[in-house]
Each structure stands twice: as C-alpha cells, then as structure tokens.
Amino acid sequence: MIDLKNVSRIYQVGSGKVYALDKATLHVDKGEFVSITGPSGSGKSTLMNIIGCLDTADSGTYLLDDIPIEDYTETELAKIRNRKIGFVFQNFNLINKLTAEENVELPLIYRGVGKAERKSRVSEALERVNLTNWSRHLPSELSGGQQQRVAIARAIITRPSLILGDEPTGNLDSKTTDEIMRIFRELHQQGNTIMLITHDRAIAEQASRIIHIRDGKLSEVRI
Amino acid sequence: MIQSFKMALKSIAGNKFRSFLTMLGIIIGVMALVILVSLVSGATGSVTDSISRLGNNLLTVTISDDKGSPINLKTLNEWMEKDGIGLIAPSDETSATARYEGNSSSVTIYGTTPPYETINGLSLLLGRFIKSSDVDNHTNVAVINETAATELIGYADCIGEEVSLDGVKYTVVGLLEDDEDSLTAVFGRGSIVAYIPYTSLMRLSAETTSNITSFFVSAETDMATAESVMTSLLMERFDQDDDAFTVSSRDALEDAMSSVTSVLMILLGSIAGISLIVGGIGIMNIMLVTVTERTREIGIRKAIGAGRGIILQQFLLESVVLCMFGCVIGVFLSWVVLRIISVVVSSLSISFTLEWNVVLIAVGFCFLIGIVFGLHPANKAAKMAPIDALRYNG
C-alpha cells in the first residue's frame, strides 16, 4: 500500500545541498505496524511528510494505494490526505477554539459528510478513545493525554488507509504514553495500517517492523 | 458553508475589541455615506416640494426686444385660442404708496387681466377678482391680499373701501388669501400686494404701456405642448430670433435644482465612499495579522484535508462577515442620528429619513470591500504550504 522507490528530498542550505532523504526505498503492506527511528535531523520527519502527502519528493516515485502522488495538485493532495491519511502529531495540533468534538468532526466537514452521519461518527470515534464525557471541552481544558486521544479520534474518524504518528508520545509522561500506545495497538489489531516515528526504542519495539533512518538513508531493523 | 460562517463568527467573537476597532472604520464610513446622502436628499426633497407647490403648470414669457411688432392685450386674446395654449394673462408690476385714512404703506401693484387668477391659482376670500369689463374700462378697482387689508385698512372685511394708490382712488372689490406657497410669498413673505386691471396700471405707472413685455401662460393639456406652441408663436412673430424672448417654466427650475443636488449627492457620496475604502484597508490589515497568527491552524486544517478553496473561503467569509457587521451597526447608528437630527430640526418641517436605496448601496459596497480587501489575506492563507504552516511557531 505504501511504495517508495528511490525517493530523494534535497534542501538547499547556504551553498550546499543536504539530502534529507537519499534514495529511500520502502514498502509497507496493508495492516502493518511500522515504526521509524533515528536521531534528530536524520530525515524522519521528511519521510513522514512525504508519506503523509504534506510534501512531495524531488525525485523518485511514491505510490499510495497504487496512486502516484507526484502528479497531483495541492487541492488533490488535500483530498488524499483527507481520505487516506490520519495524522497524529507530537504537539497534538488541535484547533484551540474548537471543542473536542468539533476538532474530531472537522475532517468529515471537509469531506462533505452530512450532519447526522457526522454526529454519529464523532461520538463513535470519541467513544473509541474513551472521551465521550469530554466532547464539549476545549483543548485547553484537557490534559496532554486527553488531547492526544482527541487527535487520534480525529485521525481515525475518516477511516483512513494509513495512520501516521509523528512522535505521538513525545510530549507525554510514561503512563499516558502507555495509554496512547495501547490505543495504537488496538487500532492495529483492528486492521489499520500504522506508521510511528519515534526515537524511543521501547516504543519502536512495540511495532511489528522497525525502520532505521540515518542521514537520509533507510535500513530495516528486525527485532 | 454554514460551518465556515460559524467559524468566522467564532473567530470575530474571540477577539471582540480588535474586531470592533476594525469594524469602526466601516461603521464610520457607512454612517458618513448614509447620513450625508440622506440629509442631502431630505433637504432636496423639501426644496423641490416647495418649488413644485409653486405650481409647475405655468410658463413665464418675457419679451426683451419686440422687433417693432409689440404684443398687446388683443394679441394675447388671439393666442389664447391656439391649440395647446390654455389661458394667458399679462403681468406688470410697480411699487406705489398706498394710503387709507391715516395709514400709509408701500405696496406692490400687479396689473393684469382676469385669467391671472386661474393661472396663478389665487384664492379669493371675499368679493371678486378683476373682470374683463374692468380691463376694458380702465376701472379703478383693486383686489388686495389679507396682509394689505389688515395692515393698511385694519380689518379684513374691507370690500367697498377706497384706498389711494399714489394718490389715485381705487375701490377694493376682492380680498385674496395670503398664499404661503406662491413664488411671491417665497421671495417676499408678508408683503402687501394689490392687483388692478392691466389698463389701469398703464395709467398709474409710466413704465407700463400697451406693449406687454411679460405674461403668464397656462397649458390646455400638458406643459411641453404649451411650451413648444408658445415658442413657435413667438419665433414667428420675432423673425425667428430666439434672443428676443425667454420662455421659462418651473420645470426648468426643478431640473436645475435636481441636477445641483445630484452632483452634491455624488460628491458627498464619494467622500464617504473614500472613508469606507479606508475602513476596508483596516480590514485587510487586521486580516493579514489574523492569517499570520493562525498560520498553525491553517497548517492543521490543511493536514486534515482542507484544500485551498476551503481555506480561501473561510478567511474571505471572515472579512465579509466583519464588514457586514460594521455595515449593520453603521446603518443602525445612522438611523439613530437621523432620528435625532429630525427631532432637532423638526421646526423646519424637513424630514430626514433613512434612504433605503443608499442603505442598499452601503450594504453592497461593504460586501464588495469585504471581498476585495479580504481576497489578498485569504489568498495568502490558502497558498501556504502545509508543512511550513505546521512548523510555524508564532
């Protein structure tokens, strides 16, 4: 379902070029739970942005569900992000002015789902992350773990092909980290494809596959 | 769309004071536009009203050069028979000293013929107006107005009294109501007026001769026909020389008046429009700040699937809503101010009301400003690259 071939991303820094990704090749099948590890500056986030269709590669090909991503305009990429990808970020990235349920509802609004269906799917998603009682609270009224659970609910509400976590537990204490990871494992068991970026080895090892990235080059690490 | 509208409301409400300051520009612009234009049109309405109440159903003809074929009473009688022409009455005036017993005062005397009463819409209180026989016989009779009766004679019921005009005795045969709305009333309120037969005035004043230099014409059916018939008659008589006479109608006065006021209205309207544009610049400024402040939010929205169109729509809607709010408040305050002005100047009998077409223009203009000045910030938001926006730490 994810098929990267020789993908490079080059940043111009001063007069020199930095390869954030250097001919990365990666294949992930449907239903896999993959973690990507590496030191900071190794190109983790770049890989993540390209896989998440937030950024496009300078060279190489990327097929997501057999669709070549390079050919799309920004609006089409937005549509793909909406339908196929659920993001969970390190700093939650919730919209502060919207309540938990409104945040969760937003991707469905962008997809043009009708109101009645939105409501039922929102409550379903919030129930999944155990936040039914907090649906009318603003992000500022929630703890970090709760906010991340709202973000997960927002990511899964569109029933995406791929859930992408960019250091989802990076800002959380170990107890909430366990809670969040339990949700990810459950999602994996229910058949979702999950990719997590982390530099926490303990978290990486919870995945069925670990990819290591260093200086823009990928290498497979089996446990 | 409804969702974007709610979001726009939320974001405006989330920053009330700033939104209010931004709206202030629009509020002031709208108030300037609506109030100024309503004031001008209120004042114009009252002036044109009083002009049309003077009667726009008569023509005034003045002869400046008779080219050796002067017009006399007989000519006028002949012309009265022409199609399209109603009545014609000569009019000449002089000033004289009127005496009655011990009283004396200066009086304006008009010399004319019977049709004058109908043409000018005079209303008699007592007695009669000048008759044809008075004109034929140079009778010394006078029809005076109420002011003349009360100031000169002392009481209104003065039919049959004799007053002397420049030493010649005249019998008062009729009493006219003081006409508040007549042209003479407008230009000389409360003046003492007497009407006498045209032929009698010829004897009283050396300047009045049988050659008539000024007369009033009423229309048989409509003024335009009467004016063209009259003009062709005069052209024929005066060797096609249109400098020899002037034919003027009150319509012309009204036209001139309305063109002056519409120029005034456009002028004031554009000044107010400029202040609205300044308000629009304020909107643009604050929208640019808002877009920068919310870069991260834009990134989030894009990450979860908002395309350019959706982001553009969201910010555009926000600026339009901001403008429309300002507009509504501005219109409401204008209404309040106009009511206050109306009460303050109520003695002038001018009514200042909200001009609904100006309100419509203001609403349309605000909408346009919201779009025009919101477009650049909204476009800036829509064009942000999602990763840069997500990474932004503001």
XYZ file of C-alpha atoms in Angstrom, chain B residues 178-352:
175
model
C -52.205 85.165 1.570
C -50.676 82.371 -0.422
C -47.898 80.843 1.623
C -46.640 78.816 -1.273
C -46.693 81.289 -4.116
C -43.482 82.480 -5.630
C -44.126 85.996 -4.355
C -44.681 84.605 -0.889
C -41.390 82.736 -1.028
C -39.436 85.792 -2.047
C -41.303 88.379 -0.043
C -43.207 86.885 2.797
C -45.882 89.095 4.247
C -45.650 91.727 1.534
C -48.562 93.981 0.736
C -49.949 93.211 -2.679
C -52.683 94.703 -4.820
C -53.929 93.551 -8.219
C -55.507 96.080 -10.572
C -56.609 95.891 -14.227
C -53.678 95.999 -16.636
C -55.153 99.058 -18.349
C -55.434 100.876 -15.038
C -51.784 100.165 -14.303
C -50.920 101.772 -17.674
C -52.325 105.000 -16.273
C -50.787 104.643 -12.867
C -47.270 103.794 -13.974
C -45.411 105.487 -16.789
C -43.390 102.380 -17.412
C -46.364 100.197 -18.233
C -47.652 100.641 -21.778
C -49.974 98.699 -24.009
C -46.896 96.836 -25.188
C -46.833 93.804 -22.970
C -43.369 92.605 -22.010
C -44.216 89.838 -19.619
C -47.050 87.361 -19.348
C -48.048 84.003 -17.872
C -49.335 81.107 -19.927
C -51.122 78.011 -18.735
C -51.432 74.795 -20.704
C -54.529 73.341 -22.263
C -53.321 69.779 -21.713
C -49.620 69.476 -20.933
C -46.807 71.907 -20.340
C -44.484 70.543 -23.012
C -47.006 71.153 -25.786
C -47.856 74.591 -24.453
C -44.187 75.485 -24.295
C -43.495 74.386 -27.868
C -46.622 76.093 -29.250
C -45.784 79.287 -27.385
C -42.192 79.217 -28.548
C -43.163 78.757 -32.193
C -45.703 81.603 -31.965
C -43.039 83.880 -30.555
C -40.427 82.786 -33.081
C -42.835 83.553 -35.876
C -43.575 86.970 -34.501
C -39.993 87.934 -33.773
C -38.350 86.874 -37.062
C -37.067 83.557 -35.736
C -34.881 85.378 -33.218
C -34.818 83.369 -30.048
C -32.848 86.060 -28.233
C -35.851 88.365 -28.331
C -37.763 86.466 -25.672
C -37.476 83.840 -22.994
C -39.985 81.153 -22.154
C -39.354 79.561 -18.791
C -41.222 77.006 -16.839
C -40.879 75.961 -13.247
C -39.893 72.551 -14.577
C -36.629 74.078 -15.657
C -36.066 75.409 -12.144
C -36.758 71.981 -10.752
C -34.415 70.368 -13.252
C -31.629 72.760 -12.350
C -32.256 72.135 -8.680
C -32.188 68.382 -9.044
C -29.017 68.421 -11.118
C -27.309 70.560 -8.477
C -28.372 68.226 -5.704
C -27.453 65.081 -7.566
C -23.974 66.486 -8.132
C -23.826 67.325 -4.439
C -25.000 63.858 -3.553
C -22.429 62.157 -5.768
C -19.714 64.372 -4.312
C -20.635 63.640 -0.700
C -21.226 60.016 -1.544
C -17.760 59.642 -2.991
C -16.146 61.325 0.017
C -17.987 58.864 2.236
C -17.003 56.092 -0.148
C -13.352 57.016 0.355
C -13.725 56.674 4.101
C -15.287 53.262 3.511
C -12.267 52.275 1.455
C -10.017 53.418 4.300
C -12.082 51.174 6.553
C -11.521 48.379 4.068
C -7.764 48.866 4.323
C -8.137 48.437 8.082
C -9.953 45.177 7.458
C -7.190 43.983 5.173
C -4.551 44.920 7.721
C -6.221 43.000 10.509
C -6.937 40.033 8.276
C -3.256 39.829 7.383
C -2.411 39.806 11.091
C -5.063 37.152 11.691
C -3.707 34.954 8.922
C -0.190 35.162 10.339
C -1.415 34.456 13.844
C -3.320 31.447 12.687
C -0.663 30.005 10.415
C -0.515 26.892 12.528
C -4.268 26.455 12.467
C -4.147 26.766 8.690
C -1.467 24.054 8.643
C -3.617 21.759 10.782
C -6.659 22.307 8.637
C -4.655 21.592 5.519
C -3.131 18.459 7.033
C -6.543 17.013 7.775
C -7.780 17.702 4.305
C -8.782 21.330 3.754
C -7.919 22.355 0.216
C -7.021 25.859 -0.928
C -10.622 26.632 -1.749
C -11.823 25.852 1.754
C -9.155 27.983 3.440
C -9.776 30.824 0.996
C -13.489 30.651 1.650
C -13.001 30.623 5.396
C -10.916 33.792 5.542
C -12.878 35.559 2.859
C -16.063 34.851 4.749
C -14.487 36.173 7.908
C -13.619 39.500 6.301
C -17.033 39.765 4.650
C -18.790 38.988 7.932
C -16.637 41.601 9.673
C -17.592 44.171 7.038
C -21.267 43.301 7.125
C -21.346 43.573 10.897
C -19.782 47.013 10.622
C -22.312 47.858 7.959
C -25.312 46.795 10.040
C -24.057 48.729 13.067
C -23.317 51.725 10.846
C -26.790 51.690 9.320
C -28.385 51.364 12.729
C -26.361 54.286 14.139
C -27.186 56.336 11.042
C -30.844 55.707 11.664
C -30.424 56.874 15.266
C -28.523 60.004 14.214
C -31.076 60.847 11.530
C -33.897 60.493 14.031
C -32.094 62.839 16.395
C -31.478 65.377 13.627
C -35.120 65.148 12.559
C -36.254 65.904 16.088
C -33.794 68.778 16.466
C -34.812 70.473 13.222
C -38.465 69.472 13.357
C -39.399 73.160 13.280
C -38.037 73.402 9.725
C -40.575 70.852 8.505
C -37.822 68.951 6.715
C -37.952 65.219 7.205
C -34.700 63.285 7.267
